[in-house]
Tab-separated table of C-alpha atoms in Angstrom:
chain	number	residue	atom	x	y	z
A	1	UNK	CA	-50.640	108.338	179.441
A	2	UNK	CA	-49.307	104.949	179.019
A	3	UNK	CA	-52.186	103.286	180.468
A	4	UNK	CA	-54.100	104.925	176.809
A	5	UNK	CA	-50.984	103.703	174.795
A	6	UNK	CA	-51.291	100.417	176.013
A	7	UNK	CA	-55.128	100.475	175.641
A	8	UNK	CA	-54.772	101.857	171.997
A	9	UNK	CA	-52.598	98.878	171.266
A	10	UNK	CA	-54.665	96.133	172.483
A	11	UNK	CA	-57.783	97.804	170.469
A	12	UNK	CA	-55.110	97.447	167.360
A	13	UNK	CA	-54.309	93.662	167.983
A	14	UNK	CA	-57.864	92.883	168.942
A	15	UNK	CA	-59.070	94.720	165.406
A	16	UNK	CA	-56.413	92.969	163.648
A	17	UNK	CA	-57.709	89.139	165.405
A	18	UNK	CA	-61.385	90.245	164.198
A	19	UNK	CA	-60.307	90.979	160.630
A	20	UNK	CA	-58.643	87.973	160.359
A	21	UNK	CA	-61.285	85.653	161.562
A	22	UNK	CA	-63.931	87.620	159.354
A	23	UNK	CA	-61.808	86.969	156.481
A	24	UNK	CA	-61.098	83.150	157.348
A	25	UNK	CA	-64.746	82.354	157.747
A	26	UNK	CA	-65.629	84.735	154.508
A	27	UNK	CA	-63.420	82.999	152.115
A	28	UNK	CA	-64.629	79.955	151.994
A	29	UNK	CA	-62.418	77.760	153.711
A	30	UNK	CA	-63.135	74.093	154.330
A	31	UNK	CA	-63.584	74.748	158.045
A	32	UNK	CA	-66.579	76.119	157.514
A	33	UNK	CA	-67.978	74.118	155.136
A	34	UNK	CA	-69.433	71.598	157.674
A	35	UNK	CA	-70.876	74.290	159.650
A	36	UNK	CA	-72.432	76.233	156.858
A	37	UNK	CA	-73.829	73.043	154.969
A	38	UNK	CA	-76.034	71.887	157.894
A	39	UNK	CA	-78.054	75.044	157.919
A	40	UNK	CA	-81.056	74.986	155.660
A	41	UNK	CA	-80.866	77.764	153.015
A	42	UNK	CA	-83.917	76.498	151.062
A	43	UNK	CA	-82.628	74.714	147.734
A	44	UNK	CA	-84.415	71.742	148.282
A	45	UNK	CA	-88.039	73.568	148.494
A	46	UNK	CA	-88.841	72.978	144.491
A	47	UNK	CA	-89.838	69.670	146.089
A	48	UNK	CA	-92.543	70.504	147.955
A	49	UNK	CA	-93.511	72.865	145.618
A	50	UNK	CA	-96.965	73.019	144.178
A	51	UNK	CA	-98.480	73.384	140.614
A	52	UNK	CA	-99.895	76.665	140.360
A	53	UNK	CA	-102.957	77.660	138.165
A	54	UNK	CA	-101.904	79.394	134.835
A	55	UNK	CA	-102.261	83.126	134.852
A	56	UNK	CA	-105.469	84.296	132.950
A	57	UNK	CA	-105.471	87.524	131.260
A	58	UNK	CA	-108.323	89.107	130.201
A	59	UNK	CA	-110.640	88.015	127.000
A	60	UNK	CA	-109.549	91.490	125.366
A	61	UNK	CA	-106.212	91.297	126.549
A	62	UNK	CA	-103.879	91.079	123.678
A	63	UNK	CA	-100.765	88.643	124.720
A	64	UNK	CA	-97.409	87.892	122.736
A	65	UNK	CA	-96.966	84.831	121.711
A	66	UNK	CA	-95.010	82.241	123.783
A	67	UNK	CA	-92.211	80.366	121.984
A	68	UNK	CA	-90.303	78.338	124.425
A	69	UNK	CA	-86.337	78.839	123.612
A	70	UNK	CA	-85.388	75.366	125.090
A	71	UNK	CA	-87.654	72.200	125.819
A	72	UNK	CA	-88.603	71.400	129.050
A	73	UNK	CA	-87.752	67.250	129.798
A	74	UNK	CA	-91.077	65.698	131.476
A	75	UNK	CA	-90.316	64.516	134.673
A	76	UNK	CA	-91.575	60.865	135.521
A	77	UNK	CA	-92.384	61.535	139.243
A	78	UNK	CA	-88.694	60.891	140.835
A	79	UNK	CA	-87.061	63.376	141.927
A	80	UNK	CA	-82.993	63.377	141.761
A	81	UNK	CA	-81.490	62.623	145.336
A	82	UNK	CA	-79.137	65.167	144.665
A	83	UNK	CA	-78.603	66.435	148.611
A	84	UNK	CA	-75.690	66.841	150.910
A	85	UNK	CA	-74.710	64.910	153.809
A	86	UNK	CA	-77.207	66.923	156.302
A	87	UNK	CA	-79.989	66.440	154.204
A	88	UNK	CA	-80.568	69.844	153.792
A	89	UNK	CA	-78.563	71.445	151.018
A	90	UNK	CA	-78.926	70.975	146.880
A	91	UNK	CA	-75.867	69.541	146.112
A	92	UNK	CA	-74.483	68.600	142.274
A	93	UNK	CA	-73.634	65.345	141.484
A	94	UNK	CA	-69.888	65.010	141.190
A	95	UNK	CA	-69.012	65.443	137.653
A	96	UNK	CA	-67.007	61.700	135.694
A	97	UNK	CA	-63.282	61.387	136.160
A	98	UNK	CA	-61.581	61.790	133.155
A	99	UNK	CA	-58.802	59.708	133.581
């Protein structure tokens, strides 16, 4: 009977270690920051990306009119260098001090 006692409180601890760990590496701590920014999770793939064909509708198909609500800048061929230490992340450029 002890022997299960003993067994019931080691399951307890060893539930209570793997909830705290899950919630350590969850939350966003900076320890995993270098571990999780190495890993490619495909932000930089708009720059491989190619032009596709517009979609054609039918002749009889009527179509609403498009009215853009923003414009769209022209790019001039370079693209941003806006990646993280690894290379393999999209990364935003640190925004001006303000003091």
């Amino acid at each position: 009977m002890t022997k299960l006692i003993i067994i019931g409180d080691f399951m307890k601890i060893l539930h209570m270690i793997a909830l705290t760990v899950a919630v350590a590496t969850l939350t966003g701590c900076a320890a995993t920051k270098s571990v999780l920014a190495k890993r490619d999770n495909g932000s930089l793939d708009y720059r491989t990306a190619k032009t596709l064909d517009p979609i054609k509708l039918p002749v009889n198909q009527p179509a609403a009119e498009f009215i853009p609500l923003y414009q769209t800048p022209k790019a001039n061929g370079a693209l941003p260098n806006f990646v993280n230490e690894s290379g393999k992340q999209y990364q935003l450029p640190r925004p001006p001090s303000v003091r």
